[in-house]
C-alpha cells in the first residue's frame, strides 16, 4: 500500500465541492451518495461526532493527513475533529468525546464506531467505493466485461464487488502468485486486449495506456500514483471518464460503512460475498 505524502492531499479539502461536481458528471452521484450506494444504505451522517487521531508510529505524522480526513468527513455532514493528543492519548480523548474514530499508521487506516462496534478499513473501503462509482458511471455492470488491474486488497475487493453484480471480471496482475485460486479470469498480461470498463488499483505508473481501452472507456482509479498514462488521463478527465482521488472516496465509504448496523467490511470478513447497493 502506498504511503500518502502531504503533497498528495494538500488541496483535497478546498477542492471537495469541485470533486462533487466532477463525480456527478462522471457517475450521477456525489461523494456522499456514492459512499451510501457502496454500502447499500442511505446512512445519515448528520448526527455523528467523529474524532481523527494522529498516529506517530512508524514513519510518523503526515502533515495535514488527519485534518484532511476530518475535512472530508465534515463535507459529508459529520461533526469531525482532530484530537489534540496523538496515539493512545488521542484514542482516549476521542473515546471520551466522539462516537466514531479514524486512525492510520503506515499500513492500516481504520474506522470504528464505538457505539455499535462496527469497523471498516481503508483498502477494502476504497475498493468498494471505486467499484461502486464505476458501476454507477457504467449504469450497471451486469454481463459487461470489467478489467481489474492490481490484485491487492483494493483490487480484490473491487473484483468481488463486480462479480457479485454479474460482471465478467478479468483480474490482471504482473505477480502470478496473487492470481492463484481467484474465481474469475486472471492474466499477467493485458497486451493486445481492449476494455471499456477498468478499475486501476495498482501502485505503478503507466499500467493503463490507450491501446488497452475502447474509445469510450471509463476508468475508476484509486491507485496512488495514478496508473493511467498522463496524456490519456487528461483526455479521460476532459470527457468525465476518469474517477480518481487519493483519499476522499475511501474515507467516505469507511464512514458510511461503520454507520451501518453491521458494516459490510465485518460481514465480508465473516464470509458474506454479496454487496447490495441501495438506490440513491
Ligand atoms: O498513508 C497511509 C497508509 N498507507 C494508508 C493510506 C490510505 N490508503 N497512512 C497514513 C499515515 C498517517 C499518519 N500516521 C498520521 O498522520 O497520523
PDB file of C-alpha atoms and ligand atoms in Angstrom:
ATOM      1  CA  UNK A   1       0.000   0.000   0.000  1.00  0.00           C
ATOM      2  CA  UNK A   2       1.330   3.427  -0.934  1.00  0.00           C
ATOM      3  CA  UNK A   3       2.064   5.779   1.945  1.00  0.00           C
ATOM      4  CA  UNK A   4       0.461   9.096   1.099  1.00  0.00           C
ATOM      5  CA  UNK A   5       2.599  12.242   1.092  1.00  0.00           C
ATOM      6  CA  UNK A   6       1.470  15.693   2.235  1.00  0.00           C
ATOM      7  CA  UNK A   7       1.665  16.840  -1.387  1.00  0.00           C
ATOM      8  CA  UNK A   8      -0.852  14.129  -2.443  1.00  0.00           C
ATOM      9  CA  UNK A   9      -3.513  15.595  -0.168  1.00  0.00           C
ATOM     10  CA  UNK A  10      -2.601  19.291   0.227  1.00  0.00           C
ATOM     11  CA  UNK A  11      -5.565  20.625  -1.790  1.00  0.00           C
ATOM     12  CA  UNK A  12      -8.137  17.912  -1.080  1.00  0.00           C
ATOM     13  CA  UNK A  13     -10.338  19.903   1.320  1.00  0.00           C
ATOM     14  CA  UNK A  14     -10.521  23.088  -0.771  1.00  0.00           C
ATOM     15  CA  UNK A  15     -11.472  21.010  -3.847  1.00  0.00           C
ATOM     16  CA  UNK A  16     -14.269  18.916  -2.275  1.00  0.00           C
ATOM     17  CA  UNK A  17     -17.098  20.901  -3.903  1.00  0.00           C
ATOM     18  CA  UNK A  18     -15.331  20.626  -7.265  1.00  0.00           C
ATOM     19  CA  UNK A  19     -14.830  16.896  -6.642  1.00  0.00           C
ATOM     20  CA  UNK A  20     -18.568  16.517  -6.069  1.00  0.00           C
ATOM     21  CA  UNK A  21     -19.294  18.263  -9.370  1.00  0.00           C
ATOM     22  CA  UNK A  22     -16.879  16.038 -11.274  1.00  0.00           C
ATOM     23  CA  UNK A  23     -18.250  12.902  -9.600  1.00  0.00           C
ATOM     24  CA  UNK A  24     -21.799  13.907 -10.521  1.00  0.00           C
ATOM     25  CA  UNK A  25     -20.667  14.461 -14.112  1.00  0.00           C
ATOM     26  CA  UNK A  26     -18.984  11.029 -14.225  1.00  0.00           C
ATOM     27  CA  UNK A  27     -21.375   8.925 -12.115  1.00  0.00           C
ATOM     28  CA  UNK A  28     -24.561  10.931 -11.451  1.00  0.00           C
ATOM     29  CA  UNK A  29     -23.793  10.874  -7.701  1.00  0.00           C
ATOM     30  CA  UNK A  30     -21.865  12.969  -5.161  1.00  0.00           C
ATOM     31  CA  UNK A  31     -19.108  11.634  -2.897  1.00  0.00           C
ATOM     32  CA  UNK A  32     -21.638  11.040  -0.097  1.00  0.00           C
ATOM     33  CA  UNK A  33     -24.134   9.377  -2.426  1.00  0.00           C
ATOM     34  CA  UNK A  34     -21.505   7.047  -3.885  1.00  0.00           C
ATOM     35  CA  UNK A  35     -20.486   6.046  -0.339  1.00  0.00           C
ATOM     36  CA  UNK A  36     -24.125   5.324   0.542  1.00  0.00           C
ATOM     37  CA  UNK A  37     -24.579   3.323  -2.655  1.00  0.00           C
ATOM     38  CA  UNK A  38     -21.362   1.378  -1.981  1.00  0.00           C
ATOM     39  CA  UNK A  39     -22.509   0.211   1.468  1.00  0.00           C
ATOM     40  CA  UNK A  40     -26.087  -0.383   0.356  1.00  0.00           C
ATOM     41  CA  UNK A  41     -27.726   2.005   2.809  1.00  0.00           C
ATOM     42  CA  UNK A  42     -28.693   5.688   2.809  1.00  0.00           C
ATOM     43  CA  UNK A  43     -26.969   6.248   6.156  1.00  0.00           C
ATOM     44  CA  UNK A  44     -27.387   9.656   7.809  1.00  0.00           C
ATOM     45  CA  UNK A  45     -24.142  11.441   8.687  1.00  0.00           C
ATOM     46  CA  UNK A  46     -25.549  14.498  10.423  1.00  0.00           C
ATOM     47  CA  UNK A  47     -25.872  13.133  13.969  1.00  0.00           C
ATOM     48  CA  UNK A  48     -22.336  11.691  14.033  1.00  0.00           C
ATOM     49  CA  UNK A  49     -19.448  13.030  16.118  1.00  0.00           C
ATOM     50  CA  UNK A  50     -16.119  11.686  14.878  1.00  0.00           C
ATOM     51  CA  UNK A  51     -12.537  12.037  16.091  1.00  0.00           C
ATOM     52  CA  UNK A  52      -9.459  11.630  13.883  1.00  0.00           C
ATOM     53  CA  UNK A  53      -6.371  10.591  15.870  1.00  0.00           C
ATOM     54  CA  UNK A  54      -2.879  11.486  14.547  1.00  0.00           C
ATOM     55  CA  UNK A  55      -0.551   8.489  14.877  1.00  0.00           C
ATOM     56  CA  UNK A  56       3.225   8.958  15.261  1.00  0.00           C
ATOM     57  CA  UNK A  57       4.172   5.239  14.926  1.00  0.00           C
ATOM     58  CA  UNK A  58       6.374   4.084  12.039  1.00  0.00           C
ATOM     59  CA  UNK A  59       7.239   6.929   9.679  1.00  0.00           C
ATOM     60  CA  UNK A  60       5.145   9.291  11.775  1.00  0.00           C
ATOM     61  CA  UNK A  61       2.667  12.066  11.124  1.00  0.00           C
ATOM     62  CA  UNK A  62       1.884  13.041   7.532  1.00  0.00           C
ATOM     63  CA  UNK A  63       1.387  16.799   7.594  1.00  0.00           C
ATOM     64  CA  UNK A  64      -2.297  17.557   7.020  1.00  0.00           C
ATOM     65  CA  UNK A  65      -3.436  13.906   6.923  1.00  0.00           C
ATOM     66  CA  UNK A  66      -5.729  13.946   9.972  1.00  0.00           C
ATOM     67  CA  UNK A  67      -7.014  17.438   9.105  1.00  0.00           C
ATOM     68  CA  UNK A  68      -7.809  16.267   5.569  1.00  0.00           C
ATOM     69  CA  UNK A  69      -9.684  13.191   6.798  1.00  0.00           C
ATOM     70  CA  UNK A  70     -11.680  15.419   9.190  1.00  0.00           C
ATOM     71  CA  UNK A  71     -12.358  17.874   6.336  1.00  0.00           C
ATOM     72  CA  UNK A  72     -13.697  15.101   4.084  1.00  0.00           C
ATOM     73  CA  UNK A  73     -15.988  13.915   6.894  1.00  0.00           C
ATOM     74  CA  UNK A  74     -17.215  17.460   7.601  1.00  0.00           C
ATOM     75  CA  UNK A  75     -18.019  17.823   3.907  1.00  0.00           C
ATOM     76  CA  UNK A  76     -20.345  14.808   4.335  1.00  0.00           C
ATOM     77  CA  UNK A  77     -22.116  16.439   7.284  1.00  0.00           C
ATOM     78  CA  UNK A  78     -20.205  14.679  10.074  1.00  0.00           C
ATOM     79  CA  UNK A  79     -19.157  16.685  13.156  1.00  0.00           C
ATOM     80  CA  UNK A  80     -15.479  15.736  12.830  1.00  0.00           C
ATOM     81  CA  UNK A  81     -12.431  16.980  14.757  1.00  0.00           C
ATOM     82  CA  UNK A  82      -8.742  16.123  15.104  1.00  0.00           C
ATOM     83  CA  UNK A  83      -7.732  15.164  18.649  1.00  0.00           C
ATOM     84  CA  UNK A  84      -5.235  17.482  20.335  1.00  0.00           C
ATOM     85  CA  UNK A  85      -3.203  14.492  21.537  1.00  0.00           C
ATOM     86  CA  UNK A  86      -1.650  11.774  19.341  1.00  0.00           C
ATOM     87  CA  UNK A  87      -1.588   7.977  19.695  1.00  0.00           C
ATOM     88  CA  UNK A  88      -3.027   6.459  22.884  1.00  0.00           C
ATOM     89  CA  UNK A  89      -3.787   9.868  24.386  1.00  0.00           C
ATOM     90  CA  UNK A  90      -5.676  10.759  21.221  1.00  0.00           C
ATOM     91  CA  UNK A  91      -7.594   7.480  21.226  1.00  0.00           C
ATOM     92  CA  UNK A  92      -8.612   8.203  24.830  1.00  0.00           C
ATOM     93  CA  UNK A  93      -9.571  11.809  24.021  1.00  0.00           C
ATOM     94  CA  UNK A  94     -11.605  10.633  21.031  1.00  0.00           C
ATOM     95  CA  UNK A  95     -13.300   7.878  23.036  1.00  0.00           C
ATOM     96  CA  UNK A  96     -14.459  10.396  25.624  1.00  0.00           C
ATOM     97  CA  UNK A  97     -15.723  12.936  23.090  1.00  0.00           C
ATOM     98  CA  UNK A  98     -16.978  11.125  19.986  1.00  0.00           C
ATOM     99  CA  UNK A  99     -18.910   8.083  18.818  1.00  0.00           C
ATOM    100  CA  UNK A 100     -16.649   7.240  15.857  1.00  0.00           C
ATOM    101  CA  UNK A 101     -12.865   7.302  15.438  1.00  0.00           C
ATOM    102  CA  UNK A 102     -10.459   7.216  12.492  1.00  0.00           C
ATOM    103  CA  UNK A 103      -6.717   6.497  12.824  1.00  0.00           C
ATOM    104  CA  UNK A 104      -3.943   5.446  10.433  1.00  0.00           C
ATOM    105  CA  UNK A 105      -0.400   4.183  10.648  1.00  0.00           C
ATOM    106  CA  UNK A 106       1.774   3.266   7.647  1.00  0.00           C
ATOM    107  CA  UNK A 107      -0.071   0.004   6.953  1.00  0.00           C
ATOM    108  CA  UNK A 108      -3.552   0.272   8.388  1.00  0.00           C
ATOM    109  CA  UNK A 109      -6.130   3.033   8.161  1.00  0.00           C
ATOM    110  CA  UNK A 110      -9.256   2.064  10.053  1.00  0.00           C
ATOM    111  CA  UNK A 111     -12.526   3.461  11.355  1.00  0.00           C
ATOM    112  CA  UNK A 112     -14.507   2.272  14.352  1.00  0.00           C
ATOM    113  CA  UNK A 113     -17.988   3.122  15.555  1.00  0.00           C
ATOM    114  CA  UNK A 114     -17.715   2.969  19.323  1.00  0.00           C
ATOM    115  CA  UNK A 115     -21.500   2.756  19.757  1.00  0.00           C
ATOM    116  CA  UNK A 116     -22.267  -0.226  17.522  1.00  0.00           C
ATOM    117  CA  UNK A 117     -18.755  -1.810  17.456  1.00  0.00           C
ATOM    118  CA  UNK A 118     -18.573  -1.698  13.651  1.00  0.00           C
ATOM    119  CA  UNK A 119     -15.180  -1.459  11.981  1.00  0.00           C
ATOM    120  CA  UNK A 120     -14.078  -0.540   8.468  1.00  0.00           C
ATOM    121  CA  UNK A 121     -10.705  -0.464   6.750  1.00  0.00           C
ATOM    122  CA  UNK A 122      -9.369   1.787   4.031  1.00  0.00           C
ATOM    123  CA  UNK A 123      -8.103  -0.712   1.432  1.00  0.00           C
ATOM    124  CA  UNK A 124     -11.380  -2.564   1.474  1.00  0.00           C
ATOM    125  CA  UNK A 125     -13.493   0.633   1.562  1.00  0.00           C
ATOM    126  CA  UNK A 126     -11.504   2.141  -1.314  1.00  0.00           C
ATOM    127  CA  UNK A 127     -12.079  -0.939  -3.479  1.00  0.00           C
ATOM    128  CA  UNK A 128     -15.776  -0.914  -2.684  1.00  0.00           C
ATOM    129  CA  UNK A 129     -16.144   2.844  -3.304  1.00  0.00           C
ATOM    130  CA  UNK A 130     -14.330   2.945  -6.644  1.00  0.00           C
ATOM    131  CA  UNK A 131     -16.131  -0.206  -7.818  1.00  0.00           C
ATOM    132  CA  UNK A 132     -19.491   1.350  -6.875  1.00  0.00           C
ATOM    133  CA  UNK A 133     -18.503   4.562  -8.700  1.00  0.00           C
ATOM    134  CA  UNK A 134     -17.646   2.615 -11.877  1.00  0.00           C
ATOM    135  CA  UNK A 135     -20.892   0.643 -11.542  1.00  0.00           C
ATOM    136  CA  UNK A 136     -22.837   3.952 -11.397  1.00  0.00           C
ATOM    137  CA  UNK A 137     -20.838   5.514 -14.247  1.00  0.00           C
ATOM    138  CA  UNK A 138     -21.471   2.440 -16.427  1.00  0.00           C
ATOM    139  CA  UNK A 139     -25.176   2.376 -15.476  1.00  0.00           C
ATOM    140  CA  UNK A 140     -24.697  -1.163 -14.237  1.00  0.00           C
ATOM    141  CA  UNK A 141     -22.044  -3.798 -14.888  1.00  0.00           C
ATOM    142  CA  UNK A 142     -24.163  -6.937 -15.268  1.00  0.00           C
ATOM    143  CA  UNK A 143     -22.889  -9.099 -18.149  1.00  0.00           C
ATOM    144  CA  UNK A 144     -20.259  -6.463 -19.002  1.00  0.00           C
ATOM    145  CA  UNK A 145     -16.515  -7.169 -19.156  1.00  0.00           C
ATOM    146  CA  UNK A 146     -14.583  -5.300 -16.445  1.00  0.00           C
ATOM    147  CA  UNK A 147     -10.792  -5.212 -16.106  1.00  0.00           C
ATOM    148  CA  UNK A 148      -9.457  -5.007 -12.552  1.00  0.00           C
ATOM    149  CA  UNK A 149      -5.744  -4.132 -12.613  1.00  0.00           C
ATOM    150  CA  UNK A 150      -3.945  -4.956  -9.364  1.00  0.00           C
ATOM    151  CA  UNK A 151      -4.674  -7.936  -7.116  1.00  0.00           C
ATOM    152  CA  UNK A 152      -4.048  -6.233  -3.758  1.00  0.00           C
ATOM    153  CA  UNK A 153      -6.758  -5.602  -1.145  1.00  0.00           C
ATOM    154  CA  UNK A 154      -8.297  -2.740  -3.164  1.00  0.00           C
ATOM    155  CA  UNK A 155      -8.422  -4.624  -6.465  1.00  0.00           C
ATOM    156  CA  UNK A 156      -9.646  -7.869  -4.917  1.00  0.00           C
ATOM    157  CA  UNK A 157     -12.494  -6.107  -3.106  1.00  0.00           C
ATOM    158  CA  UNK A 158     -13.463  -4.404  -6.357  1.00  0.00           C
ATOM    159  CA  UNK A 159     -13.279  -7.692  -8.287  1.00  0.00           C
ATOM    160  CA  UNK A 160     -15.572  -9.349  -5.730  1.00  0.00           C
ATOM    161  CA  UNK A 161     -17.981  -6.425  -5.977  1.00  0.00           C
ATOM    162  CA  UNK A 162     -18.141  -6.644  -9.779  1.00  0.00           C
ATOM    163  CA  UNK A 163     -18.551 -10.429  -9.687  1.00  0.00           C
ATOM    164  CA  UNK A 164     -21.418 -10.046  -7.215  1.00  0.00           C
ATOM    165  CA  UNK A 165     -23.066  -7.684  -9.713  1.00  0.00           C
ATOM    166  CA  UNK A 166     -22.805 -10.217 -12.535  1.00  0.00           C
ATOM    167  CA  UNK A 167     -19.904  -8.571 -14.398  1.00  0.00           C
ATOM    168  CA  UNK A 168     -17.417 -10.600 -16.459  1.00  0.00           C
ATOM    169  CA  UNK A 169     -14.267  -9.893 -14.448  1.00  0.00           C
ATOM    170  CA  UNK A 170     -10.687 -10.083 -15.708  1.00  0.00           C
ATOM    171  CA  UNK A 171      -8.170  -9.716 -12.882  1.00  0.00           C
ATOM    172  CA  UNK A 172      -4.722  -8.563 -14.008  1.00  0.00           C
ATOM    173  CA  UNK A 173      -1.502  -8.510 -12.003  1.00  0.00           C
ATOM    174  CA  UNK A 174       2.124  -8.938 -13.061  1.00  0.00           C
ATOM    175  CA  UNK A 175       2.629 -11.174  -9.996  1.00  0.00           C
ATOM    176  CA  UNK A 176       1.133 -14.564 -10.927  1.00  0.00           C
ATOM    177  CA  UNK A 177       1.175 -15.725  -7.285  1.00  0.00           C
ATOM    178  CA  UNK A 178      -1.501 -13.111  -6.468  1.00  0.00           C
ATOM    179  CA  UNK A 179      -3.811 -14.589  -9.101  1.00  0.00           C
ATOM    180  CA  UNK A 180      -3.925 -18.165  -7.842  1.00  0.00           C
ATOM    181  CA  UNK A 181      -7.357 -19.603  -6.984  1.00  0.00           C
ATOM    182  CA  UNK A 182      -9.319 -16.488  -7.947  1.00  0.00           C
ATOM    183  CA  UNK A 183     -12.871 -17.143  -9.144  1.00  0.00           C
ATOM    184  CA  UNK A 184     -12.532 -15.021 -12.325  1.00  0.00           C
ATOM    185  CA  UNK A 185     -10.420 -14.922 -15.452  1.00  0.00           C
ATOM    186  CA  UNK A 186      -6.875 -13.941 -14.429  1.00  0.00           C
ATOM    187  CA  UNK A 187      -3.960 -12.751 -16.524  1.00  0.00           C
ATOM    188  CA  UNK A 188      -0.413 -11.461 -16.146  1.00  0.00           C
ATOM    189  CA  UNK A 189      -0.641  -9.517 -19.433  1.00  0.00           C
ATOM    190  CA  UNK A 190      -3.291  -7.275 -20.992  1.00  0.00           C
ATOM    191  CA  UNK A 191      -1.277  -6.517 -24.150  1.00  0.00           C
ATOM    192  CA  UNK A 192      -3.414  -6.839 -27.277  1.00  0.00           C
ATOM    193  CA  UNK A 193      -6.711  -6.640 -25.393  1.00  0.00           C
ATOM    194  CA  UNK A 194      -9.218  -3.787 -25.068  1.00  0.00           C
ATOM    195  CA  UNK A 195     -11.586  -2.964 -22.209  1.00  0.00           C
ATOM    196  CA  UNK A 196     -14.397  -0.434 -21.849  1.00  0.00           C
ATOM    197  CA  UNK A 197     -14.617  -0.590 -18.029  1.00  0.00           C
ATOM    198  CA  UNK A 198     -11.413  -0.518 -15.985  1.00  0.00           C
ATOM    199  CA  UNK A 199     -10.657  -0.379 -12.281  1.00  0.00           C
ATOM    200  CA  UNK A 200      -6.973   0.529 -11.862  1.00  0.00           C
ATOM    201  CA  UNK A 201      -5.761  -0.436  -8.378  1.00  0.00           C
ATOM    202  CA  UNK A 202      -2.045  -0.888  -8.899  1.00  0.00           C
ATOM    203  CA  UNK A 203       0.752   1.116  -7.280  1.00  0.00           C
ATOM    204  CA  UNK A 204       2.622   1.511 -10.595  1.00  0.00           C
ATOM    205  CA  UNK A 205       2.545   4.218 -13.267  1.00  0.00           C
ATOM    206  CA  UNK A 206       1.575   3.775 -16.960  1.00  0.00           C
ATOM    207  CA  UNK A 207      -0.263   0.474 -16.433  1.00  0.00           C
ATOM    208  CA  UNK A 208      -3.270   1.666 -18.423  1.00  0.00           C
ATOM    209  CA  UNK A 209      -2.409   3.006 -21.870  1.00  0.00           C
ATOM    210  CA  UNK A 210      -4.627   3.996 -24.783  1.00  0.00           C
ATOM    211  CA  UNK A 211      -4.114   0.700 -26.603  1.00  0.00           C
ATOM    212  CA  UNK A 212      -5.929  -1.293 -23.874  1.00  0.00           C
ATOM    213  CA  UNK A 213      -9.038   0.942 -23.870  1.00  0.00           C
ATOM    214  CA  UNK A 214     -12.033   1.114 -26.203  1.00  0.00           C
ATOM    215  CA  UNK A 215     -12.844   4.656 -27.464  1.00  0.00           C
ATOM    216  CA  UNK A 216     -15.440   5.484 -24.766  1.00  0.00           C
ATOM    217  CA  UNK A 217     -13.875   3.535 -21.915  1.00  0.00           C
ATOM    218  CA  UNK A 218     -14.432   4.603 -18.294  1.00  0.00           C
ATOM    219  CA  UNK A 219     -11.607   4.234 -15.758  1.00  0.00           C
ATOM    220  CA  UNK A 220     -12.020   4.216 -11.980  1.00  0.00           C
ATOM    221  CA  UNK A 221      -8.591   4.595 -10.418  1.00  0.00           C
ATOM    222  CA  UNK A 222      -7.920   4.573  -6.683  1.00  0.00           C
ATOM    223  CA  UNK A 223      -4.258   3.779  -7.297  1.00  0.00           C
ATOM    224  CA  UNK A 224      -1.615   6.168  -5.937  1.00  0.00           C
ATOM    225  CA  UNK A 225       0.336   7.064  -8.007  1.00  0.00           C
ATOM    226  CA  UNK A 226      -2.249   7.086 -10.784  1.00  0.00           C
ATOM    227  CA  UNK A 227      -1.575   4.118 -13.063  1.00  0.00           C
ATOM    228  CA  UNK A 228      -3.080   5.765 -16.150  1.00  0.00           C
ATOM    229  CA  UNK A 229      -0.625   7.231 -18.653  1.00  0.00           C
ATOM    230  CA  UNK A 230      -0.608  11.065 -18.217  1.00  0.00           C
ATOM    231  CA  UNK A 231      -1.913  12.210 -21.638  1.00  0.00           C
ATOM    232  CA  UNK A 232      -4.630   9.562 -21.562  1.00  0.00           C
ATOM    233  CA  UNK A 233      -5.577  10.602 -18.013  1.00  0.00           C
ATOM    234  CA  UNK A 234      -6.094  14.177 -19.225  1.00  0.00           C
ATOM    235  CA  UNK A 235      -8.271  13.006 -22.135  1.00  0.00           C
ATOM    236  CA  UNK A 236     -10.364  10.841 -19.812  1.00  0.00           C
ATOM    237  CA  UNK A 237     -10.711  13.697 -17.300  1.00  0.00           C
ATOM    238  CA  UNK A 238     -11.799  16.132 -20.025  1.00  0.00           C
ATOM    239  CA  UNK A 239     -14.619  13.771 -21.032  1.00  0.00           C
ATOM    240  CA  UNK A 240     -15.687  12.834 -17.446  1.00  0.00           C
ATOM    241  CA  UNK A 241     -14.453   9.256 -17.858  1.00  0.00           C
ATOM    242  CA  UNK A 242     -11.798   9.164 -15.120  1.00  0.00           C
ATOM    243  CA  UNK A 243     -12.717   8.736 -11.453  1.00  0.00           C
ATOM    244  CA  UNK A 244      -9.588   9.331  -9.366  1.00  0.00           C
ATOM    245  CA  UNK A 245      -8.934  10.772  -5.924  1.00  0.00           C
ATOM    246  CA  UNK A 246      -6.266   9.838  -3.371  1.00  0.00           C
ATOM    247  CA  UNK A 247      -8.213   9.738  -0.088  1.00  0.00           C
ATOM    248  CA  UNK A 248     -11.742  11.096  -0.436  1.00  0.00           C
ATOM    249  CA  UNK A 249     -13.847   8.150  -1.608  1.00  0.00           C
ATOM    250  CA  UNK A 250     -12.127   5.557   0.591  1.00  0.00           C
ATOM    251  CA  UNK A 251     -12.614   7.767   3.658  1.00  0.00           C
ATOM    252  CA  UNK A 252     -16.263   8.455   2.774  1.00  0.00           C
ATOM    253  CA  UNK A 253     -17.035   4.737   2.396  1.00  0.00           C
ATOM    254  CA  UNK A 254     -15.320   3.939   5.734  1.00  0.00           C
ATOM    255  CA  UNK A 255     -17.603   6.475   7.437  1.00  0.00           C
ATOM    256  CA  UNK A 256     -20.732   5.160   5.740  1.00  0.00           C
ATOM    257  CA  UNK A 257     -19.747   1.579   6.490  1.00  0.00           C
ATOM    258  CA  UNK A 258     -19.334   1.958  10.266  1.00  0.00           C
ATOM    259  CA  UNK A 259     -22.710   3.685  10.496  1.00  0.00           C
ATOM    260  CA  UNK A 260     -24.472   0.549   9.273  1.00  0.00           C
ATOM    261  CA  UNK A 261     -25.933  -1.785  11.890  1.00  0.00           C
ATOM    262  CA  UNK A 262     -23.401  -4.276  10.602  1.00  0.00           C
ATOM    263  CA  UNK A 263     -20.622  -2.900   8.407  1.00  0.00           C
ATOM    264  CA  UNK A 264     -20.146  -4.514   5.004  1.00  0.00           C
ATOM    265  CA  UNK A 265     -16.473  -4.956   5.980  1.00  0.00           C
ATOM    266  CA  UNK A 266     -17.420  -7.018   9.048  1.00  0.00           C
ATOM    267  CA  UNK A 267     -19.959  -9.025   7.033  1.00  0.00           C
ATOM    268  CA  UNK A 268     -17.414  -9.828   4.310  1.00  0.00           C
ATOM    269  CA  UNK A 269     -14.793 -10.704   6.946  1.00  0.00           C
ATOM    270  CA  UNK A 270     -17.345 -13.217   8.225  1.00  0.00           C
ATOM    271  CA  UNK A 271     -17.762 -14.767   4.767  1.00  0.00           C
ATOM    272  CA  UNK A 272     -20.540 -12.801   3.016  1.00  0.00           C
ATOM    273  CA  UNK A 273     -19.816 -12.253  -0.672  1.00  0.00           C
ATOM    274  CA  UNK A 274     -22.683 -10.163  -1.962  1.00  0.00           C
ATOM    275  CA  UNK A 275     -22.897  -6.409  -1.590  1.00  0.00           C
ATOM    276  CA  UNK A 276     -26.355  -4.973  -2.131  1.00  0.00           C
ATOM    277  CA  UNK A 277     -26.067  -1.326  -3.222  1.00  0.00           C
ATOM    278  CA  UNK A 278     -29.030   0.879  -2.400  1.00  0.00           C
ATOM    279  CA  UNK A 279     -30.976   3.167  -4.681  1.00  0.00           C
ATOM    280  CA  UNK A 280     -29.943   6.805  -4.390  1.00  0.00           C
TER     281      UNK A 280
HETATM  282  O1  LIG B   1      -0.813   6.582   4.037  1.00  0.00           O
HETATM  283  C1  LIG B   1      -1.119   5.793   4.888  1.00  0.00           C
HETATM  284  C2  LIG B   1      -1.383   4.375   4.586  1.00  0.00           C
HETATM  285  N1  LIG B   1      -0.521   3.844   3.589  1.00  0.00           N
HETATM  286  C3  LIG B   1      -2.850   4.239   4.210  1.00  0.00           C
HETATM  287  C4  LIG B   1      -3.305   5.264   3.213  1.00  0.00           C
HETATM  288  C5  LIG B   1      -4.715   5.120   2.749  1.00  0.00           C
HETATM  289  N2  LIG B   1      -4.826   4.380   1.546  1.00  0.00           N
HETATM  290  N3  LIG B   1      -1.296   6.059   6.170  1.00  0.00           N
HETATM  291  C6  LIG B   1      -1.310   7.376   6.684  1.00  0.00           C
HETATM  292  C7  LIG B   1      -0.459   7.526   7.924  1.00  0.00           C
HETATM  293  C8  LIG B   1      -0.896   8.756   8.709  1.00  0.00           C
HETATM  294  C9  LIG B   1      -0.017   9.151   9.854  1.00  0.00           C
HETATM  295  N4  LIG B   1       0.247   8.095  10.788  1.00  0.00           N
HETATM  296  C10 LIG B   1      -0.726  10.283  10.558  1.00  0.00           C
HETATM  297  O2  LIG B   1      -0.555  11.446  10.129  1.00  0.00           O
HETATM  298  O3  LIG B   1      -1.467  10.024  11.529  1.00  0.00           O
END
